[in-house]
mmCIF file of C-alpha atoms in Angstrom:
data_model
loop_
_atom_site.group_PDB
_atom_site.id
_atom_site.type_symbol
_atom_site.label_atom_id
_atom_site.label_comp_id
_atom_site.label_asym_id
_atom_site.label_seq_id
_atom_site.Cartn_x
_atom_site.Cartn_y
_atom_site.Cartn_z
ATOM 1 C CA MET A 1 -0.098 0.101 0.172
ATOM 2 C CA VAL A 2 1.109 3.576 -0.792
ATOM 3 C CA GLU A 3 0.019 6.535 1.303
ATOM 4 C CA VAL A 4 -0.201 9.796 -0.510
ATOM 5 C CA LYS A 5 0.210 12.626 2.010
ATOM 6 C CA LEU A 6 0.202 16.326 2.022
ATOM 7 C CA HIS A 7 3.687 17.360 1.536
ATOM 8 C CA ASP A 8 5.598 20.398 3.230
ATOM 9 C CA VAL A 9 5.550 23.268 0.641
ATOM 10 C CA GLY A 10 7.493 25.729 2.595
ATOM 11 C CA GLU A 11 6.875 29.639 3.291
ATOM 12 C CA GLY A 12 4.707 28.664 6.217
ATOM 13 C CA MET A 13 2.040 26.802 4.194
ATOM 14 C CA THR A 14 1.695 24.054 6.718
ATOM 15 C CA GLU A 15 -1.943 23.174 5.954
ATOM 16 C CA GLY A 16 -4.290 22.990 3.111
ATOM 17 C CA GLU A 17 -8.110 22.512 2.559
ATOM 18 C CA ILE A 18 -9.109 19.607 0.177
ATOM 19 C CA THR A 19 -11.365 21.081 -2.225
ATOM 20 C CA GLN A 20 -12.185 18.316 -4.667
ATOM 21 C CA TYR A 21 -11.251 14.571 -5.228
ATOM 22 C CA LEU A 22 -10.588 13.821 -8.933
ATOM 23 C CA VAL A 23 -10.834 10.048 -8.266
ATOM 24 C CA ASN A 24 -13.084 7.681 -6.427
ATOM 25 C CA VAL A 25 -12.359 4.540 -4.399
ATOM 26 C CA GLY A 26 -11.714 1.602 -6.785
ATOM 27 C CA ASP A 27 -10.399 3.806 -9.587
ATOM 28 C CA GLN A 28 -7.429 2.740 -11.535
ATOM 29 C CA VAL A 29 -4.957 5.421 -11.688
ATOM 30 C CA LYS A 30 -1.640 6.088 -13.552
ATOM 31 C CA ILE A 31 1.564 7.611 -12.363
ATOM 32 C CA ASP A 32 1.315 11.626 -12.074
ATOM 33 C CA GLN A 33 -2.519 11.396 -12.459
ATOM 34 C CA PRO A 34 -4.044 14.331 -10.220
ATOM 35 C CA LEU A 35 -5.863 12.656 -7.229
ATOM 36 C CA VAL A 36 -7.034 15.543 -5.186
ATOM 37 C CA GLU A 37 -7.210 19.368 -5.388
ATOM 38 C CA VAL A 38 -5.933 21.190 -2.461
ATOM 39 C CA GLN A 39 -6.257 24.831 -1.493
ATOM 40 C CA THR A 40 -3.459 26.888 0.531
ATOM 41 C CA ASP A 41 -3.552 30.644 1.095
ATOM 42 C CA LYS A 42 -1.224 31.000 -1.821
ATOM 43 C CA VAL A 43 -1.965 28.402 -4.471
ATOM 44 C CA SER A 44 -4.529 25.947 -5.735
ATOM 45 C CA ALA A 45 -2.372 22.741 -6.071
ATOM 46 C CA GLU A 46 -2.736 19.062 -7.032
ATOM 47 C CA LEU A 47 -1.551 16.029 -5.296
ATOM 48 C CA PRO A 48 -0.655 13.479 -8.172
ATOM 49 C CA SER A 49 -0.257 9.797 -7.846
ATOM 50 C CA PRO A 50 3.355 8.539 -7.192
ATOM 51 C CA VAL A 51 2.674 5.083 -8.638
ATOM 52 C CA ALA A 52 0.114 3.373 -10.965
ATOM 53 C CA GLY A 53 -2.588 1.350 -8.891
ATOM 54 C CA THR A 54 -5.760 1.359 -7.445
ATOM 55 C CA VAL A 55 -7.558 3.847 -5.161
ATOM 56 C CA LYS A 56 -8.297 1.809 -1.993
ATOM 57 C CA GLU A 57 -9.142 4.545 0.645
ATOM 58 C CA ILE A 58 -9.997 8.075 0.907
ATOM 59 C CA LEU A 59 -9.275 9.278 4.276
ATOM 60 C CA ALA A 60 -9.887 13.060 4.320
ATOM 61 C CA GLU A 61 -13.253 14.516 3.461
ATOM 62 C CA VAL A 62 -14.004 17.577 0.954
ATOM 63 C CA GLY A 63 -13.723 20.816 2.903
ATOM 64 C CA GLU A 64 -11.569 19.292 5.608
ATOM 65 C CA VAL A 65 -8.286 21.275 6.473
ATOM 66 C CA VAL A 66 -5.355 18.791 6.777
ATOM 67 C CA THR A 67 -1.903 19.669 7.900
ATOM 68 C CA VAL A 68 1.437 18.612 6.505
ATOM 69 C CA GLY A 69 2.216 14.886 6.791
ATOM 70 C CA THR A 70 -1.572 13.803 6.612
ATOM 71 C CA THR A 71 -2.543 11.002 4.557
ATOM 72 C CA VAL A 72 -5.491 11.559 2.440
ATOM 73 C CA ILE A 73 -5.437 8.703 -0.087
ATOM 74 C CA VAL A 74 -4.271 5.232 0.201
ATOM 75 C CA LEU A 75 -3.134 3.308 -2.921
ATOM 76 C CA GLU A 76 -2.626 -0.312 -3.823
ATOM 77 C CA LYS A 77 0.308 -0.299 -6.109
ATOM 78 C CA GLU A 78 -0.400 -2.026 -9.562
ATOM 79 C CA GLY A 79 0.747 -5.708 -9.335
ATOM 80 C CA ALA A 80 0.873 -5.971 -5.741
ATOM 81 C CA ALA A 81 -2.040 -8.478 -5.476
ATOM 82 C CA ALA A 82 -0.349 -10.560 -8.205
ATOM 83 C CA LEU A 83 2.785 -11.386 -6.138
ATOM 84 C CA PRO A 84 1.897 -14.337 -3.885
ATOM 85 C CA HIS A 85 5.661 -14.919 -3.033
ATOM 86 C CA GLU A 86 5.799 -11.860 -1.200
ATOM 87 C CA SER A 87 5.067 -12.267 2.399
ATOM 88 C CA LYS A 88 2.646 -10.145 4.425
ATOM 89 C CA ALA A 89 5.633 -9.083 6.696
ATOM 90 C CA SER A 90 7.439 -7.770 3.728
ATOM 91 C CA GLN A 91 4.450 -5.816 2.640
ATOM 92 C CA GLU A 92 3.993 -4.402 5.731
ATOM 93 C CA LYS A 93 7.541 -3.140 5.816
ATOM 94 C CA GLU A 94 7.125 -1.123 2.484
ATOM 95 C CA GLU A 95 7.589 2.517 3.287
ATOM 96 C CA PRO A 96 4.685 4.908 2.755
ATOM 97 C CA VAL A 97 5.231 7.678 -0.042
ATOM 98 C CA SER A 98 4.958 11.121 0.492
ATOM 99 C CA PHE A 99 4.474 13.096 -2.864
ATOM 100 C CA THR A 100 4.976 17.008 -3.443
ATOM 101 C CA MET A 101 2.207 19.010 -4.793
ATOM 102 C CA LYS A 102 2.428 19.732 -8.427
ATOM 103 C CA ILE A 103 1.224 23.260 -8.517
ATOM 104 C CA ASN A 104 -1.071 23.541 -11.720
ATOM 105 C CA LYS A 105 1.576 21.739 -13.675
ATOM 106 C CA GLY A 106 0.003 20.447 -17.186
ATOM 107 C CA ARG A 107 -3.342 22.114 -16.792
ATOM 108 C CA ALA A 108 -2.946 23.282 -20.526
ATOM 109 C CA GLU A 109 -2.269 19.714 -21.781
ATOM 110 C CA ARG A 110 -5.517 18.355 -19.986
ATOM 111 C CA GLN A 111 -7.946 20.906 -21.254
ATOM 112 C CA SER A 112 -9.424 18.263 -23.401
ATOM 113 C CA GLU A 113 -9.789 15.887 -20.533
ATOM 114 C CA ARG A 114 -11.053 18.121 -17.974
ATOM 115 C CA VAL A 115 -12.965 21.396 -17.604
ATOM 116 C CA LEU A 116 -10.909 24.436 -16.670
ATOM 117 C CA ALA A 117 -12.277 26.151 -13.448
ATOM 118 C CA THR A 118 -10.986 27.190 -10.140
ATOM 119 C CA PRO A 119 -11.461 25.161 -6.906
ATOM 120 C CA TYR A 120 -13.776 28.060 -5.563
ATOM 121 C CA THR A 121 -15.927 27.854 -8.871
ATOM 122 C CA ARG A 122 -16.001 23.912 -8.511
ATOM 123 C CA ARG A 123 -17.150 24.456 -4.921
ATOM 124 C CA ILE A 124 -20.072 26.549 -6.084
ATOM 125 C CA ALA A 125 -21.052 24.090 -8.679
ATOM 126 C CA LEU A 126 -20.831 21.050 -6.210
ATOM 127 C CA GLU A 127 -22.776 22.724 -3.517
ATOM 128 C CA ASN A 128 -25.638 23.652 -5.919
ATOM 129 C CA LYS A 129 -25.557 20.249 -7.499
ATOM 130 C CA VAL A 130 -24.447 21.525 -10.923
ATOM 131 C CA ASP A 131 -22.410 19.261 -13.308
ATOM 132 C CA ILE A 132 -19.455 21.560 -14.187
ATOM 133 C CA GLU A 133 -18.864 19.412 -17.326
ATOM 134 C CA GLN A 134 -22.252 20.677 -18.724
ATOM 135 C CA VAL A 135 -21.290 24.622 -18.065
ATOM 136 C CA SER A 136 -19.915 26.601 -21.026
ATOM 137 C CA GLY A 137 -16.898 28.557 -20.006
ATOM 138 C CA THR A 138 -16.731 32.129 -21.038
ATOM 139 C CA GLY A 139 -13.222 32.838 -19.350
ATOM 140 C CA PRO A 140 -9.858 32.604 -20.742
ATOM 141 C CA ALA A 141 -8.997 29.492 -22.639
ATOM 142 C CA GLY A 142 -12.674 28.318 -21.918
ATOM 143 C CA ARG A 143 -12.228 28.482 -18.265
ATOM 144 C CA VAL A 144 -15.545 28.038 -16.345
ATOM 145 C CA THR A 145 -16.099 31.258 -14.108
ATOM 146 C CA ASP A 146 -18.539 31.667 -11.087
ATOM 147 C CA GLU A 147 -20.798 33.638 -13.372
ATOM 148 C CA ASP A 148 -20.975 30.823 -15.681
ATOM 149 C CA VAL A 149 -22.225 28.379 -12.917
ATOM 150 C CA ILE A 150 -24.832 30.839 -11.726
ATOM 151 C CA ARG A 151 -25.960 31.602 -15.177
ATOM 152 C CA PHE A 152 -26.271 27.861 -15.866
ATOM 153 C CA MET A 153 -28.359 27.398 -12.699
ATOM 154 C CA LYS A 154 -30.826 30.113 -13.798
ATOM 155 C CA GLU A 155 -30.977 29.412 -17.487
ATOM 156 C CA GLY A 156 -29.746 25.656 -17.862
ATOM 157 C CA PRO A 157 -27.388 24.616 -20.487
ATOM 158 C CA THR A 158 -26.797 26.367 -23.707
ATOM 159 C CA LYS A 159 -28.441 24.535 -26.582
ATOM 160 C CA THR A 160 -27.577 24.380 -30.191
ATOM 161 C CA ALA A 161 -30.039 25.633 -32.785
ATOM 162 C CA GLU A 162 -30.483 22.000 -34.020
ATOM 163 C CA GLU A 163 -31.096 20.710 -30.536
ATOM 164 C CA THR A 164 -33.780 23.599 -29.664
ATOM 165 C CA SER A 165 -35.481 22.813 -33.126
ATOM 166 C CA HIS A 166 -35.872 19.152 -32.080
ATOM 167 C CA GLU A 167 -37.454 19.947 -28.649
ATOM 168 C CA GLU A 168 -41.198 20.856 -28.149
ATOM 169 C CA ALA A 169 -41.710 24.157 -26.353
ATOM 170 C CA PRO A 170 -43.129 22.611 -23.075
ATOM 171 C CA GLN A 171 -39.897 20.261 -22.929
ATOM 172 C CA ALA A 172 -37.641 23.280 -23.541
ATOM 173 C CA ARG A 173 -39.365 25.369 -20.745
ATOM 174 C CA GLU A 174 -39.292 22.580 -17.977
ATOM 175 C CA PRO A 175 -35.578 22.280 -17.312
ATOM 176 C CA VAL A 176 -35.362 26.069 -17.346
ATOM 177 C CA SER A 177 -38.016 26.093 -14.576
ATOM 178 C CA GLU A 178 -36.508 23.746 -12.508
ATOM 179 C CA LYS A 179 -33.029 25.387 -12.608
ATOM 180 C CA LYS A 180 -34.802 28.671 -11.424
ATOM 181 C CA GLU A 181 -36.286 26.778 -8.475
ATOM 182 C CA GLU A 182 -32.866 25.411 -7.537
ATOM 183 C CA ALA A 183 -31.230 28.674 -7.980
ATOM 184 C CA ALA A 184 -33.905 30.852 -5.744
ATOM 185 C CA PRO A 185 -32.132 29.970 -2.422
ATOM 186 C CA VAL A 186 -28.798 31.270 -3.803
ATOM 187 C CA ARG A 187 -30.316 34.591 -5.068
ATOM 188 C CA ALA A 188 -32.109 35.120 -1.591
ATOM 189 C CA GLY A 189 -29.960 34.565 1.569
ATOM 190 C CA LYS A 190 -26.864 33.750 -0.641
ATOM 191 C CA THR A 191 -23.697 32.688 1.097
ATOM 192 C CA ILE A 192 -20.018 32.491 0.214
ATOM 193 C CA PRO A 193 -17.879 29.620 1.574
ATOM 194 C CA TYR A 194 -15.336 30.970 3.994
ATOM 195 C CA ARG A 195 -12.939 28.287 3.079
ATOM 196 C CA GLY A 196 -9.704 27.661 0.848
ATOM 197 C CA ARG A 197 -7.442 30.684 -0.095
ATOM 198 C CA ARG A 198 -10.002 33.108 1.579
ATOM 199 C CA LYS A 199 -9.895 31.401 5.032
ATOM 200 C CA GLN A 200 -6.134 31.236 4.651
ATOM 201 C CA ILE A 201 -5.755 34.907 3.861
ATOM 202 C CA GLY A 202 -8.002 35.837 6.713
ATOM 203 C CA LYS A 203 -5.844 33.665 9.104
ATOM 204 C CA LYS A 204 -2.623 35.331 7.882
ATOM 205 C CA MET A 205 -4.007 38.996 7.910
ATOM 206 C CA THR A 206 -5.303 38.411 11.596
ATOM 207 C CA HIS A 207 -1.997 36.892 12.419
ATOM 208 C CA SER A 208 -0.330 39.967 10.930
ATOM 209 C CA LEU A 209 -2.490 42.470 12.832
ATOM 210 C CA MET A 210 -2.153 40.566 15.949
ATOM 211 C CA THR A 211 1.595 40.345 15.873
ATOM 212 C CA ILE A 212 2.550 43.836 14.325
ATOM 213 C CA PRO A 213 1.770 47.213 15.744
ATOM 214 C CA HIS A 214 0.678 48.865 12.372
ATOM 215 C CA VAL A 215 1.237 52.513 11.603
ATOM 216 C CA THR A 216 0.235 53.924 8.423
ATOM 217 C CA HIS A 217 2.012 57.077 6.964
ATOM 218 C CA PHE A 218 0.514 58.931 3.927
ATOM 219 C CA ASP A 219 2.130 61.143 1.367
ATOM 220 C CA GLU A 220 1.740 62.444 -2.205
ATOM 221 C CA VAL A 221 4.086 62.220 -5.016
ATOM 222 C CA ASP A 222 4.049 64.388 -8.186
ATOM 223 C CA VAL A 223 4.324 61.747 -10.902
ATOM 224 C CA THR A 224 4.257 64.322 -13.917
ATOM 225 C CA ASN A 225 7.851 64.084 -15.037
ATOM 226 C CA VAL A 226 8.143 60.179 -14.843
ATOM 227 C CA MET A 227 4.699 59.979 -16.896
ATOM 228 C CA LYS A 228 6.267 62.412 -19.460
ATOM 229 C CA LEU A 229 9.602 60.530 -19.537
ATOM 230 C CA ARG A 230 7.595 57.343 -20.068
ATOM 231 C CA GLU A 231 5.717 58.759 -23.076
ATOM 232 C CA GLU A 232 8.920 60.374 -24.667
ATOM 233 C CA LEU A 233 10.629 56.980 -24.641
ATOM 234 C CA LYS A 234 7.564 55.319 -26.142
ATOM 235 C CA ALA A 235 7.624 57.973 -28.942
ATOM 236 C CA GLU A 236 11.209 57.243 -29.699
ATOM 237 C CA GLY A 237 10.251 53.585 -30.241
ATOM 238 C CA ILE A 238 11.649 52.352 -27.034
ATOM 239 C CA LYS A 239 9.634 49.352 -25.661
ATOM 240 C CA PRO A 240 6.672 50.573 -23.511
ATOM 241 C CA VAL A 241 7.091 50.035 -19.775
ATOM 242 C CA SER A 242 4.595 50.642 -17.113
ATOM 243 C CA VAL A 243 4.928 53.560 -14.544
ATOM 244 C CA ALA A 244 4.756 50.994 -11.801
ATOM 245 C CA SER A 245 8.260 49.530 -13.149
ATOM 246 C CA PHE A 246 9.626 52.911 -12.275
ATOM 247 C CA PHE A 247 8.070 52.977 -8.942
ATOM 248 C CA ILE A 248 9.675 49.574 -7.920
ATOM 249 C CA LYS A 249 13.225 50.768 -9.220
ATOM 250 C CA ALA A 250 12.912 53.917 -7.130
ATOM 251 C CA LEU A 251 11.639 51.851 -4.151
ATOM 252 C CA VAL A 252 14.806 49.588 -4.346
ATOM 253 C CA PHE A 253 17.085 52.755 -4.313
ATOM 254 C CA ALA A 254 15.169 54.062 -1.251
ATOM 255 C CA LEU A 255 15.296 50.633 0.519
ATOM 256 C CA LYS A 256 18.876 50.716 0.043
ATOM 257 C CA GLU A 257 19.272 53.844 1.995
ATOM 258 C CA TYR A 258 16.647 53.058 4.497
ATOM 259 C CA PRO A 259 17.391 49.147 4.922
ATOM 260 C CA VAL A 260 15.258 48.845 8.036
ATOM 261 C CA PHE A 261 12.279 48.471 5.652
ATOM 262 C CA ASN A 262 13.986 45.682 3.978
ATOM 263 C CA ALA A 263 14.069 43.434 7.033
ATOM 264 C CA VAL A 264 12.478 41.034 9.284
ATOM 265 C CA LEU A 265 12.122 41.224 13.267
ATOM 266 C CA ASP A 266 13.551 38.060 14.716
ATOM 267 C CA GLU A 267 11.737 38.304 18.098
ATOM 268 C CA GLU A 268 13.578 35.130 19.802
ATOM 269 C CA LYS A 269 17.200 36.340 18.966
ATOM 270 C CA GLU A 270 16.088 39.825 19.567
ATOM 271 C CA GLU A 271 17.451 41.083 16.033
ATOM 272 C CA ILE A 272 16.383 43.003 13.103
ATOM 273 C CA VAL A 273 17.616 41.220 10.144
ATOM 274 C CA LEU A 274 18.366 43.309 7.432
ATOM 275 C CA LYS A 275 18.026 41.434 4.090
ATOM 276 C CA GLU A 276 20.734 41.731 1.494
ATOM 277 C CA GLU A 277 18.214 40.891 -1.407
ATOM 278 C CA TYR A 278 15.618 42.992 -2.790
ATOM 279 C CA ASN A 279 12.659 40.837 -3.796
ATOM 280 C CA ILE A 280 9.501 42.948 -4.383
ATOM 281 C CA GLY A 281 6.065 41.424 -3.673
ATOM 282 C CA LEU A 282 3.175 42.467 -5.844
ATOM 283 C CA ALA A 283 -0.212 42.206 -4.199
ATOM 284 C CA ALA A 284 -2.418 40.646 -6.934
ATOM 285 C CA ASP A 285 -6.259 40.439 -6.966
ATOM 286 C CA THR A 286 -7.356 37.066 -8.447
ATOM 287 C CA ASP A 287 -10.668 35.225 -8.745
ATOM 288 C CA GLU A 288 -9.826 33.234 -5.698
ATOM 289 C CA GLY A 289 -8.555 36.159 -3.535
ATOM 290 C CA LEU A 290 -5.399 38.072 -2.868
ATOM 291 C CA ILE A 291 -2.184 36.577 -3.955
ATOM 292 C CA VAL A 292 1.489 38.167 -3.665
ATOM 293 C CA PRO A 293 3.826 36.993 -6.482
ATOM 294 C CA VAL A 294 7.259 38.207 -6.126
ATOM 295 C CA VAL A 295 9.843 40.044 -8.444
ATOM 296 C CA GLN A 296 13.317 38.394 -7.445
ATOM 297 C CA GLY A 297 16.344 40.451 -7.394
ATOM 298 C CA ALA A 298 14.689 43.718 -8.467
ATOM 299 C CA ASP A 299 18.049 45.611 -7.671
ATOM 300 C CA ARG A 300 19.693 43.638 -10.422
ATOM 301 C CA LEU A 301 17.071 44.379 -12.893
ATOM 302 C CA SER A 302 16.681 47.149 -15.424
ATOM 303 C CA ILE A 303 13.465 49.051 -15.505
ATOM 304 C CA THR A 304 12.477 47.317 -18.623
ATOM 305 C CA ALA A 305 13.251 43.805 -17.054
ATOM 306 C CA ILE A 306 11.403 44.705 -14.125
ATOM 307 C CA ASN A 307 8.500 45.564 -16.245
ATOM 308 C CA ASP A 308 8.756 42.189 -18.174
ATOM 309 C CA GLU A 309 9.061 40.252 -14.879
ATOM 310 C CA MET A 310 5.972 42.094 -13.445
ATOM 311 C CA LYS A 311 3.861 41.142 -16.584
ATOM 312 C CA ARG A 312 5.140 37.434 -16.346
ATOM 313 C CA VAL A 313 4.203 36.951 -12.695
ATOM 314 C CA MET A 314 0.994 38.820 -12.713
ATOM 315 C CA GLN A 315 -0.258 36.866 -15.753
ATOM 316 C CA LEU A 316 0.778 33.487 -13.936
ATOM 317 C CA ALA A 317 -1.384 34.722 -10.930
ATOM 318 C CA LYS A 318 -4.468 35.397 -13.048
ATOM 319 C CA GLU A 319 -4.019 32.014 -14.591
ATOM 320 C CA ASN A 320 -3.291 30.356 -11.147
ATOM 321 C CA LYS A 321 -0.103 28.764 -12.393
ATOM 322 C CA LEU A 322 2.566 30.553 -10.175
ATOM 323 C CA SER A 323 5.594 28.249 -9.193
ATOM 324 C CA LYS A 324 6.528 27.964 -5.435
ATOM 325 C CA LYS A 325 9.727 30.133 -6.376
ATOM 326 C CA ASP A 326 7.386 33.011 -7.706
ATOM 327 C CA LEU A 327 5.679 33.117 -4.434
ATOM 328 C CA THR A 328 8.599 32.805 -2.017
ATOM 329 C CA GLY A 329 11.355 35.167 -0.589
ATOM 330 C CA GLY A 330 9.582 38.475 -0.598
ATOM 331 C CA THR A 331 11.344 41.150 1.384
ATOM 332 C CA PHE A 332 8.958 44.249 0.710
ATOM 333 C CA THR A 333 5.408 44.294 -0.812
ATOM 334 C CA VAL A 334 3.780 46.790 -3.330
ATOM 335 C CA SER A 335 0.061 47.070 -3.720
ATOM 336 C CA ASN A 336 -0.792 49.203 -6.879
ATOM 337 C CA VAL A 337 -4.522 50.022 -6.468
ATOM 338 C CA GLY A 338 -4.506 53.232 -8.291
ATOM 339 C CA PRO A 339 -5.884 51.630 -11.506
ATOM 340 C CA LEU A 340 -9.047 50.559 -9.318
ATOM 341 C CA GLY A 341 -9.730 54.143 -8.385
ATOM 342 C CA SER A 342 -8.302 53.870 -4.730
ATOM 343 C CA THR A 343 -7.526 57.336 -3.267
ATOM 344 C CA GLY A 344 -6.258 55.976 0.244
ATOM 345 C CA ALA A 345 -5.995 52.816 2.540
ATOM 346 C CA THR A 346 -4.441 51.354 5.661
ATOM 347 C CA PRO A 347 -2.942 48.304 3.986
ATOM 348 C CA ILE A 348 -2.008 45.434 6.252
ATOM 349 C CA ILE A 349 1.543 44.178 6.252
ATOM 350 C CA ASN A 350 2.647 40.916 4.511
ATOM 351 C CA HIS A 351 4.115 39.333 7.834
ATOM 352 C CA PRO A 352 7.126 38.506 8.456
ATOM 353 C CA GLU A 353 7.997 41.646 6.341
ATOM 354 C CA VAL A 354 8.045 45.094 8.271
ATOM 355 C CA ALA A 355 6.439 47.511 5.594
ATOM 356 C CA LEU A 356 4.233 47.672 2.698
ATOM 357 C CA VAL A 357 3.379 50.524 0.292
ATOM 358 C CA ALA A 358 0.154 51.173 -1.820
ATOM 359 C CA PHE A 359 -0.075 53.378 -4.761
ATOM 360 C CA HIS A 360 -3.335 55.170 -5.253
ATOM 361 C CA LYS A 361 -5.136 56.838 -8.132
ATOM 362 C CA THR A 362 -3.290 59.464 -9.934
ATOM 363 C CA LYS A 363 -5.202 62.709 -10.845
ATOM 364 C CA LYS A 364 -4.531 66.127 -12.409
ATOM 365 C CA MET A 365 -4.541 68.823 -9.624
ATOM 366 C CA PRO A 366 -3.666 72.531 -9.375
ATOM 367 C CA VAL A 367 -0.321 72.694 -7.722
ATOM 368 C CA VAL A 368 1.726 75.721 -6.598
ATOM 369 C CA VAL A 369 5.416 75.495 -8.267
ATOM 370 C CA ASN A 370 7.813 78.450 -7.947
ATOM 371 C CA ASP A 371 4.655 80.553 -6.725
ATOM 372 C CA GLU A 372 2.542 79.610 -9.807
ATOM 373 C CA ILE A 373 -0.454 77.394 -9.893
ATOM 374 C CA VAL A 374 0.103 74.886 -12.432
ATOM 375 C CA ILE A 375 -1.607 71.600 -13.275
ATOM 376 C CA ARG A 376 0.291 68.385 -12.003
ATOM 377 C CA GLN A 377 -0.434 64.839 -11.960
ATOM 378 C CA MET A 378 -0.451 63.909 -8.451
ATOM 379 C CA MET A 379 -0.475 60.435 -6.556
ATOM 380 C CA ASN A 380 -1.329 59.382 -3.210
ATOM 381 C CA MET A 381 0.542 56.652 -1.411
ATOM 382 C CA SER A 382 0.275 55.082 1.859
ATOM 383 C CA MET A 383 2.944 53.228 3.767
ATOM 384 C CA SER A 384 2.260 50.847 6.767
ATOM 385 C CA PHE A 385 5.161 49.802 8.788
ATOM 386 C CA ASP A 386 6.122 47.900 11.844
ATOM 387 C CA HIS A 387 6.451 50.462 14.691
ATOM 388 C CA ARG A 388 8.739 48.048 16.791
ATOM 389 C CA VAL A 389 11.236 48.203 13.937
ATOM 390 C CA ALA A 390 11.236 51.805 12.638
ATOM 391 C CA ASP A 391 9.759 55.413 13.586
ATOM 392 C CA GLY A 392 7.415 57.615 11.848
ATOM 393 C CA ALA A 393 10.479 60.154 11.020
ATOM 394 C CA THR A 394 12.208 57.316 9.310
ATOM 395 C CA ALA A 395 9.010 56.320 7.239
ATOM 396 C CA VAL A 396 8.723 60.050 6.154
ATOM 397 C CA ALA A 397 12.378 60.219 5.133
ATOM 398 C CA PHE A 398 11.816 56.888 3.194
ATOM 399 C CA THR A 399 8.777 58.052 1.148
ATOM 400 C CA SER A 400 10.365 61.493 0.738
ATOM 401 C CA ARG A 401 13.525 59.907 -0.834
ATOM 402 C CA PHE A 402 11.062 57.650 -3.067
ATOM 403 C CA ALA A 403 9.210 60.864 -4.266
ATOM 404 C CA GLU A 404 12.370 62.763 -4.982
ATOM 405 C CA LEU A 405 13.498 60.017 -7.419
ATOM 406 C CA ILE A 406 10.052 59.879 -9.019
ATOM 407 C CA GLU A 407 9.708 63.558 -9.479
ATOM 408 C CA ASN A 408 13.231 63.972 -10.871
ATOM 409 C CA PRO A 409 13.566 60.712 -12.968
ATOM 410 C CA THR A 410 16.867 61.790 -14.251
ATOM 411 C CA LYS A 411 18.437 61.480 -10.663
ATOM 412 C CA MET A 412 17.195 57.860 -10.692
ATOM 413 C CA MET A 413 18.986 57.341 -14.140
ATOM 414 C CA LEU A 414 22.217 58.699 -12.350
ATOM 415 C CA GLU A 415 21.613 56.169 -9.599
ATOM 416 C CA MET A 416 21.444 53.428 -12.072
ATOM 417 C CA MET A 417 25.025 54.248 -13.596
#
């Protein structure tokens, strides 16, 4: 017998919620065949089969949160029953196998075998007795979204013109009516499961607030010149880059001057550990909740390279295909909520980091420059920091240095030489 366990995936992810089993007891499985979907606070993952064989037992229930090392499925290895010469004692000595999660690997190759949908979407379908295989997906690559499932519940499956023409009117209306009756409890008194990534995010945010004495400092930055520089480079045929790429590069320079914000507090050793690497986390809003992919080694990257890496990890975040490396090692986090229309916030620090900066909406405003009123593009920013590690004056100096680099981008260019 082979035990399939939840393996340690690092970065504090010591547990996961069983969101869906992809096999049943008695099924024959192949090596690397996905067996079960597990949701952690950072990724949706699958446990694959380490051997070819038969599913003998399923030990954890859907919705159950299991810790690292917990056996969730027991397999009988292929050919085990056909070896009568093996003694029972020798079989009992066989070591159980623990197998690592394969994070979303091969999803694209399995599109023809299995409908694309997030675990949360599958949960909605499951709890409302909807066969997700019958739902037409409108998301990227045909992915079934939450809205697709809800639409199916209200309207039933989308029929082709040929199918419709062969059905009588009463027969066509009956399923729709039945679906509406099923959907009524969802529309009135609708509930959203507090499980999976959402629950893990909640636990992490609560831990951060309970552990860190948060202070939020607000400032504003004149981004007129950096916006102008970006447009000039674009006009000269240089590959376009986002303004956020300039922000991250300026943050790295500011962090080098104020390293206390690129650090972690080791309370046991009573030490503030200043990090030598500059790995910038990007708070990303996805269908399954907040996730923070990381731009590794931002200090070693050009602004163009930062832009490319940001696009790469943000796209993977949307597709739920981030690797473990893409999610680990962050030293400082950025939340760019300006495009959503935000004007201010008090963001929660991504523990065990000691600070986080949020960039808010940019808008044209009348500003006094050299005793004259001019129109400038102004952006609000908010910085939450750990008051055990740094004081308000240091935070003000940090954001002022960042603003200086953004307001005078030629100075930032000199820093790169």
